[in-house]
Amino acid sequence: MSTDTSPRRDIEVLEAVVIRFAGDSGDGMQLTGDRFTDVSAEFGNDLATAPDYPAEIRAPAGTVGGVSAFQVHISDHEILTPGDAPAVLVAMNPAALRANLRDVITGGTLIVNADNFSERDLHKAGYTSNPLDDGSLVGYRVIEIPMTSLTIEASKHTGVKPRDAERSKNFFALGLVFWMYTRPVDPVVSWIEKRFAKNPMVKEANVSAFKAGLNFGETTELFDHPYEIRPAKLPAGRYRNVNGNTALSYGLVAAGQLAKLPIFLGSYPITPASDILHELSKHKNFGVRTLQAEDEIAGIAAAIGASFAGQLGVTTTSGPGVDLKSEAMGLAISLELPLIVIDIQRGGPSTGLPTKTEQSDLLLAMYGRHGEAPLPIVASKTPSDCFETAIEAVRLALKYRTPVILLSDGYIANGAEPWRMPDLDALPDISVPFTTEPNRPDGVFWPFLRDEETLARPWAIPGTPGLMHRIGGIEKEDGTGNISYDTDNHDKMSRLRAAKIANIANDIPGVEHDEDGGTDLLVLGWGSTWGVAREAIRRVRVRGRQVSHAHLRHLNPFPADLGDVLRRYRTVLIPEMNLGQLVKLIRAEYLVDAQSVTKIKGIPFRTYEIEQAIVDALEALDARGA
Amino acid sequence: MADVETTPVKLARKDFMSDQEVRWCPGCGDYGILQAAQMTLAELGAKAEDQVFISGIGCAARFPYYMNVYGLHGIHGRAPAIATGVAVARPDLHVWVIGGDGDMFSIGGNHTIHALRRNVDLNVLMLNNQIYGLTKGQYSPTSELGKISKSTPFGSVDTPFNPISVALGAEATFVARTHDMDRNHMMAMFKRAYEHRGSAFVEVYQNCNVFNDGAFEGITAKDKRSSMLIPLEHGKPIRFGVDAEQGVMLNEYGEAKVVDIADVGEDRLLVHDETRADPTVAFALSRLSTGPSMPTPMGVFRAVERPHYGQMVQQQLMEASEAGPGDLRRLIESAPVWEINAN
């Protein structure tokens, strides 16, 4: 036992730590994780988060199926992933312990709510013996705390009933972890005061629980000493913490401003995309109209109607919704109207894993429509990148009068990171003019008379005198837009529509390419594997090996220089959270023998998995000889 | 929809005719409906550029191509949803939806009822010919029970929709029926639909002379009309017959029944009130005929005022903007912000 009596023991400085909060889905673990994240972000740490919650709103309490978890990685240097394995697991019940233990690093710290380890609790979690005393946790540092009873005790003075007081135990856990990692306390207290202002008793109970957790860490001898993770040296700028769906929503609002067009969102609620509908519904002062449609098809159909009428039609969904919207996307391709289709990918097929992440809609986005129906595809790589990707999607849709699919996924949609906010004044003007005058010498308007450079057709909106015209999904004559069943015309139109999209390759930046001089191995990625691939490559480079990294924001068309980049390398490795989709496109397009690294577990790659794949590929090259 | 515009220039039907050749089968009822629509707009002095015609798929859905207005020929069943986007984005426009019974009550039934319940400012013309024409002769969701068609050689076993009942059940604020043999009546109904603010649903009985010829002849032929059509006129007792000898009254259960006036007396006749807030009586009237073989009400079943969807959306936008337009910087900085200075 320590004899140190000073209120503050020595603080050990760490470079980084990964913590996971896990409990029953009603235990408030997401909220707890959010508080820890926000305060750490403001404190100046770099961070990344990954929530993990069950698909059922309330699976039976105390069961493994009902466990909700939140992982946060904080550090004093740039980090790109929520971390492979937590060093600290806060487990509010046996189910949370059982569901998460296998991820914790060897020797990691387990903070468990000892009050919830009754025989009944253990049984519900599927334990046949108590892990706290059957020796199965040897190798971990187990800290048992009766969090429930301490929370109830702490809030006794507030007059709140024990049953309600018990609900504040997540704040006790938060307080304890705050002490462990010397986080600033005041922001949480003022957050609780604001959040629960209307319910003084609950407010008081939460503050008391939080402080009790802090004090428990301070006064007990369970911990040797607290830790500190100093602020990271991030690029200068103004920062906030943001998750992908929020950044995407802001990107759409910004794009509307930059395009000088009102945003019209037609959407049907679906996990994990609904938060974009929620967010955009708040911003009517930006002229944003949101329609919660009767179904997925109505959502996109209304968005197409809005685009025809001169607004920026947007629809948001996930894989099952994309299936349903396919026919309407084909219509928008045929009408040649701007439209944004946002797919927050989740595990499939069918209902699949609604709350888990996957990248398995790439080929759906690319080919999931009947007929020759190409459209541009862009993908976001991190939560904050969703902001820029949204603007890019809108730029392409408007300039080329085409639907654009934006691919995000459940991981970046709900994951958060510090966002260095852009200089808004430096964002591009992406507005395009409506046509207001006839475009033929004889004073007639042809809706399909194309711009020679972009091949885009004119956009004349209802209400414009003299430009009345009819468009539709039946094949139309190039130029006049009149219905045409002429076979040569169909050939011409199919090629024109394809050329219009292919030409976009000349209007996008070259491939994002982090070279280090070697020509042995290129890791090529898209979407949310960016961070983990980058981190894996960094680790391999530290070992003295040369690896390059290329990442695609544009999936259709590919950047014009992609073929040249790929051909420089002996081996191209493509990690994807699917069974190999980009790799098929790359092989088909460039005849490059790209290799696939796949994972389809509903969770992102761990850094070591990609690191290992790189090492294996390099060793295979070594074996083959230079 | 704003006030009804009038222009000093007198318009003619040809002002609303496009340069495209009309390609329905010779003798199709759609010709007369198209003509009535064009003439209605001309009579109203409507601005062509403010008219938007949205359609789905089917014979009726070719309608927009023949109108000199803004038109969008969409995909099967989705016209009411596409039109909802147009109407919500642009409350200044007159948005028309044209479709058939298959388009609007089979594949697109969901969109039809939701557009009506939201009271989107649309003029919905549902051309009901009780058959699938474009796909060459399958029974439709409004075909009579027992219909012999290509896909039901032994007769259909599906009970049909009564479109007026469905529209009333979906909370439509304007519901009317007309038929393709009476241009003046069609024009009167189209005009009412145009002037109505909110969803106006007009069922038009339309003859498909190729796949379902004569479906409505038993009630719409010149010599049948007085005995088989029940004119609905606001504020008047509902009566019909060659000598106006029949009428409609409500029985003790609130059901509408055809009666001989001589039996019940004129005082017992139902006086039609299209403005009743409660749709119960309008619904009862819609149940008078289950198909065009019984005396069938024609005219406006219901015309009530309710704020329309686009108007309410607009209202919320205006209220949200009272404190000034959105400020992007303030939006993205709405969470705790911290500054990192250059080292």
mmCIF file of N, CA and C in Angstrom, chain A residues 428-489:
data_model
loop_
_atom_site.group_PDB
_atom_site.id
_atom_site.type_symbol
_atom_site.label_atom_id
_atom_site.label_comp_id
_atom_site.label_asym_id
_atom_site.label_seq_id
_atom_site.Cartn_x
_atom_site.Cartn_y
_atom_site.Cartn_z
ATOM 1 N N PRO A 428 -14.877 26.738 -53.477
ATOM 2 C CA PRO A 428 -15.120 27.150 -54.867
ATOM 3 C C PRO A 428 -16.580 27.522 -55.138
ATOM 4 N N ASP A 429 -16.750 28.386 -56.118
ATOM 5 C CA ASP A 429 -18.092 28.676 -56.625
ATOM 6 C C ASP A 429 -18.458 27.511 -57.557
ATOM 7 N N ILE A 430 -19.510 26.790 -57.219
ATOM 8 C CA ILE A 430 -19.883 25.639 -58.068
ATOM 9 C C ILE A 430 -21.235 25.860 -58.741
ATOM 10 N N SER A 431 -21.641 27.118 -58.797
ATOM 11 C CA SER A 431 -22.964 27.382 -59.373
ATOM 12 C C SER A 431 -22.928 27.212 -60.893
ATOM 13 N N VAL A 432 -24.054 26.821 -61.434
ATOM 14 C CA VAL A 432 -24.188 26.737 -62.888
ATOM 15 C C VAL A 432 -25.430 27.540 -63.271
ATOM 16 N N PRO A 433 -25.383 28.202 -64.408
ATOM 17 C CA PRO A 433 -26.545 29.039 -64.768
ATOM 18 C C PRO A 433 -27.686 28.189 -65.333
ATOM 19 N N PHE A 434 -28.901 28.611 -65.063
ATOM 20 C CA PHE A 434 -30.044 28.032 -65.769
ATOM 21 C C PHE A 434 -30.085 28.634 -67.170
ATOM 22 N N THR A 435 -30.616 27.875 -68.107
ATOM 23 C CA THR A 435 -30.809 28.416 -69.451
ATOM 24 C C THR A 435 -32.088 29.257 -69.446
ATOM 25 N N THR A 436 -31.993 30.437 -70.007
ATOM 26 C CA THR A 436 -33.168 31.317 -70.004
ATOM 27 C C THR A 436 -33.565 31.776 -71.398
ATOM 28 N N GLU A 437 -32.733 31.415 -72.394
ATOM 29 C CA GLU A 437 -33.027 31.859 -73.761
ATOM 30 C C GLU A 437 -33.049 30.642 -74.684
ATOM 31 N N PRO A 438 -33.776 30.736 -75.772
ATOM 32 C CA PRO A 438 -33.744 29.645 -76.758
ATOM 33 C C PRO A 438 -32.309 29.409 -77.232
ATOM 34 N N ASN A 439 -32.001 28.172 -77.586
ATOM 35 C CA ASN A 439 -30.620 27.860 -77.968
ATOM 36 C C ASN A 439 -30.474 27.463 -79.439
ATOM 37 N N ARG A 440 -31.521 27.711 -80.221
ATOM 38 C CA ARG A 440 -31.447 27.425 -81.656
ATOM 39 C C ARG A 440 -31.631 28.725 -82.419
ATOM 40 N N PRO A 441 -30.981 28.796 -83.589
ATOM 41 C CA PRO A 441 -31.085 30.038 -84.371
ATOM 42 C C PRO A 441 -32.534 30.411 -84.689
ATOM 43 N N ASP A 442 -33.396 29.396 -84.798
ATOM 44 C CA ASP A 442 -34.788 29.701 -85.152
ATOM 45 C C ASP A 442 -35.628 30.060 -83.927
ATOM 46 N N GLY A 443 -34.971 30.308 -82.807
ATOM 47 C CA GLY A 443 -35.714 30.743 -81.626
ATOM 48 C C GLY A 443 -36.370 29.614 -80.865
ATOM 49 N N VAL A 444 -35.964 28.385 -81.164
ATOM 50 C CA VAL A 444 -36.536 27.209 -80.498
ATOM 51 C C VAL A 444 -35.576 26.750 -79.413
ATOM 52 N N PHE A 445 -36.115 26.062 -78.419
ATOM 53 C CA PHE A 445 -35.257 25.508 -77.358
ATOM 54 C C PHE A 445 -35.172 24.000 -77.492
ATOM 55 N N TRP A 446 -33.949 23.514 -77.549
ATOM 56 C CA TRP A 446 -33.715 22.066 -77.577
ATOM 57 C C TRP A 446 -33.133 21.634 -76.231
ATOM 58 N N PRO A 447 -33.857 20.797 -75.498
ATOM 59 C CA PRO A 447 -33.368 20.443 -74.157
ATOM 60 C C PRO A 447 -32.149 19.524 -74.161
ATOM 61 N N PHE A 448 -31.826 18.934 -75.295
ATOM 62 C CA PHE A 448 -30.665 18.031 -75.314
ATOM 63 C C PHE A 448 -29.564 18.511 -76.262
ATOM 64 N N LEU A 449 -29.520 19.812 -76.474
ATOM 65 C CA LEU A 449 -28.415 20.400 -77.234
ATOM 66 C C LEU A 449 -27.259 20.583 -76.249
ATOM 67 N N ARG A 450 -26.197 19.829 -76.438
ATOM 68 C CA ARG A 450 -25.175 19.701 -75.392
ATOM 69 C C ARG A 450 -24.088 20.763 -75.456
ATOM 70 N N ASP A 451 -23.505 21.006 -74.291
ATOM 71 C CA ASP A 451 -22.298 21.810 -74.230
ATOM 72 C C ASP A 451 -21.167 20.981 -74.848
ATOM 73 N N GLU A 452 -20.417 21.593 -75.753
ATOM 74 C CA GLU A 452 -19.412 20.812 -76.485
ATOM 75 C C GLU A 452 -18.329 20.256 -75.582
ATOM 76 N N GLU A 453 -17.986 21.019 -74.550
ATOM 77 C CA GLU A 453 -16.877 20.586 -73.699
ATOM 78 C C GLU A 453 -17.329 19.539 -72.683
ATOM 79 N N THR A 454 -18.387 19.841 -71.953
ATOM 80 C CA THR A 454 -18.805 18.936 -70.878
ATOM 81 C C THR A 454 -19.819 17.894 -71.331
ATOM 82 N N LEU A 455 -20.412 18.100 -72.487
ATOM 83 C CA LEU A 455 -21.502 17.267 -73.009
ATOM 84 C C LEU A 455 -22.774 17.374 -72.162
ATOM 85 N N ALA A 456 -22.781 18.327 -71.240
ATOM 86 C CA ALA A 456 -23.976 18.517 -70.407
ATOM 87 C C ALA A 456 -25.064 19.202 -71.217
ATOM 88 N N ARG A 457 -26.304 18.867 -70.909
ATOM 89 C CA ARG A 457 -27.419 19.501 -71.620
ATOM 90 C C ARG A 457 -27.843 20.761 -70.867
ATOM 91 N N PRO A 458 -28.577 21.642 -71.519
ATOM 92 C CA PRO A 458 -29.016 22.856 -70.821
ATOM 93 C C PRO A 458 -30.049 22.522 -69.744
ATOM 94 N N TRP A 459 -30.068 23.337 -68.718
ATOM 95 C CA TRP A 459 -30.999 23.145 -67.600
ATOM 96 C C TRP A 459 -31.942 24.349 -67.595
ATOM 97 N N ALA A 460 -33.103 24.158 -68.169
ATOM 98 C CA ALA A 460 -34.108 25.227 -68.214
ATOM 99 C C ALA A 460 -35.245 24.818 -67.298
ATOM 100 N N ILE A 461 -35.607 25.673 -66.382
ATOM 101 C CA ILE A 461 -36.544 25.238 -65.349
ATOM 102 C C ILE A 461 -37.957 25.782 -65.583
ATOM 103 N N PRO A 462 -38.963 25.043 -65.126
ATOM 104 C CA PRO A 462 -40.349 25.479 -65.287
ATOM 105 C C PRO A 462 -40.522 26.915 -64.774
ATOM 106 N N GLY A 463 -41.376 27.626 -65.455
ATOM 107 C CA GLY A 463 -41.575 29.029 -65.125
ATOM 108 C C GLY A 463 -40.832 29.946 -66.072
ATOM 109 N N THR A 464 -39.894 29.370 -66.852
ATOM 110 C CA THR A 464 -39.139 30.172 -67.812
ATOM 111 C C THR A 464 -39.952 30.290 -69.104
ATOM 112 N N PRO A 465 -40.370 31.500 -69.480
ATOM 113 C CA PRO A 465 -41.199 31.629 -70.681
ATOM 114 C C PRO A 465 -40.442 31.189 -71.927
ATOM 115 N N GLY A 466 -41.152 30.562 -72.826
ATOM 116 C CA GLY A 466 -40.592 30.237 -74.142
ATOM 117 C C GLY A 466 -39.732 28.987 -74.200
ATOM 118 N N LEU A 467 -39.396 28.394 -73.048
ATOM 119 C CA LEU A 467 -38.511 27.223 -73.077
ATOM 120 C C LEU A 467 -39.222 25.936 -72.678
ATOM 121 N N MET A 468 -40.554 25.933 -72.802
ATOM 122 C CA MET A 468 -41.302 24.742 -72.411
ATOM 123 C C MET A 468 -40.759 23.533 -73.167
ATOM 124 N N HIS A 469 -40.577 22.451 -72.453
ATOM 125 C CA HIS A 469 -40.073 21.236 -73.098
ATOM 126 C C HIS A 469 -40.487 20.039 -72.267
ATOM 127 N N ARG A 470 -40.409 18.885 -72.859
ATOM 128 C CA ARG A 470 -40.778 17.633 -72.201
ATOM 129 C C ARG A 470 -39.567 16.711 -72.222
ATOM 130 N N ILE A 471 -39.289 16.119 -71.069
ATOM 131 C CA ILE A 471 -38.226 15.128 -71.020
ATOM 132 C C ILE A 471 -38.779 13.864 -70.373
ATOM 133 N N GLY A 472 -38.118 12.752 -70.634
ATOM 134 C CA GLY A 472 -38.627 11.517 -70.068
ATOM 135 C C GLY A 472 -37.609 10.395 -70.131
ATOM 136 N N GLY A 473 -38.032 9.271 -69.617
ATOM 137 C CA GLY A 473 -37.136 8.127 -69.554
ATOM 138 C C GLY A 473 -37.089 7.296 -70.827
ATOM 139 N N ILE A 474 -37.960 7.621 -71.772
ATOM 140 C CA ILE A 474 -37.873 6.927 -73.066
ATOM 141 C C ILE A 474 -36.672 7.491 -73.808
ATOM 142 N N GLU A 475 -36.024 6.673 -74.610
ATOM 143 C CA GLU A 475 -34.883 7.170 -75.380
ATOM 144 C C GLU A 475 -35.319 8.367 -76.195
ATOM 145 N N LYS A 476 -34.433 9.335 -76.242
ATOM 146 C CA LYS A 476 -34.772 10.590 -76.890
ATOM 147 C C LYS A 476 -33.737 10.932 -77.932
ATOM 148 N N GLU A 477 -34.159 11.749 -78.871
ATOM 149 C CA GLU A 477 -33.251 12.151 -79.932
ATOM 150 C C GLU A 477 -32.246 13.147 -79.378
ATOM 151 N N ASP A 478 -30.982 12.950 -79.688
ATOM 152 C CA ASP A 478 -29.978 13.914 -79.257
ATOM 153 C C ASP A 478 -30.356 15.282 -79.835
ATOM 154 N N GLY A 479 -30.206 16.295 -79.049
ATOM 155 C CA GLY A 479 -30.562 17.637 -79.512
ATOM 156 C C GLY A 479 -31.987 17.979 -79.143
ATOM 157 N N THR A 480 -32.951 17.518 -79.942
ATOM 158 C CA THR A 480 -34.336 17.939 -79.718
ATOM 159 C C THR A 480 -34.912 17.364 -78.433
ATOM 160 N N GLY A 481 -34.471 16.164 -78.050
ATOM 161 C CA GLY A 481 -35.049 15.516 -76.876
ATOM 162 C C GLY A 481 -36.366 14.829 -77.172
ATOM 163 N N ASN A 482 -36.800 14.854 -78.414
ATOM 164 C CA ASN A 482 -38.052 14.175 -78.756
ATOM 165 C C ASN A 482 -37.880 12.664 -78.659
ATOM 166 N N ILE A 483 -38.968 11.966 -78.349
ATOM 167 C CA ILE A 483 -38.918 10.505 -78.278
ATOM 168 C C ILE A 483 -38.341 9.954 -79.576
ATOM 169 N N SER A 484 -37.407 9.030 -79.424
ATOM 170 C CA SER A 484 -36.836 8.416 -80.620
ATOM 171 C C SER A 484 -36.554 6.950 -80.355
ATOM 172 N N TYR A 485 -37.081 6.103 -81.226
ATOM 173 C CA TYR A 485 -36.778 4.673 -81.137
ATOM 174 C C TYR A 485 -35.757 4.283 -82.196
ATOM 175 N N ASP A 486 -35.147 5.281 -82.821
ATOM 176 C CA ASP A 486 -34.175 5.035 -83.874
ATOM 177 C C ASP A 486 -32.941 4.341 -83.287
ATOM 178 N N THR A 487 -32.541 3.252 -83.899
ATOM 179 C CA THR A 487 -31.469 2.440 -83.307
ATOM 180 C C THR A 487 -30.121 3.158 -83.338
ATOM 181 N N ASP A 488 -29.857 3.872 -84.422
ATOM 182 C CA ASP A 488 -28.588 4.605 -84.494
ATOM 183 C C ASP A 488 -28.536 5.700 -83.429
ATOM 184 N N ASN A 489 -29.691 6.337 -83.236
ATOM 185 C CA ASN A 489 -29.740 7.392 -82.219
ATOM 186 C C ASN A 489 -29.486 6.811 -80.828
#
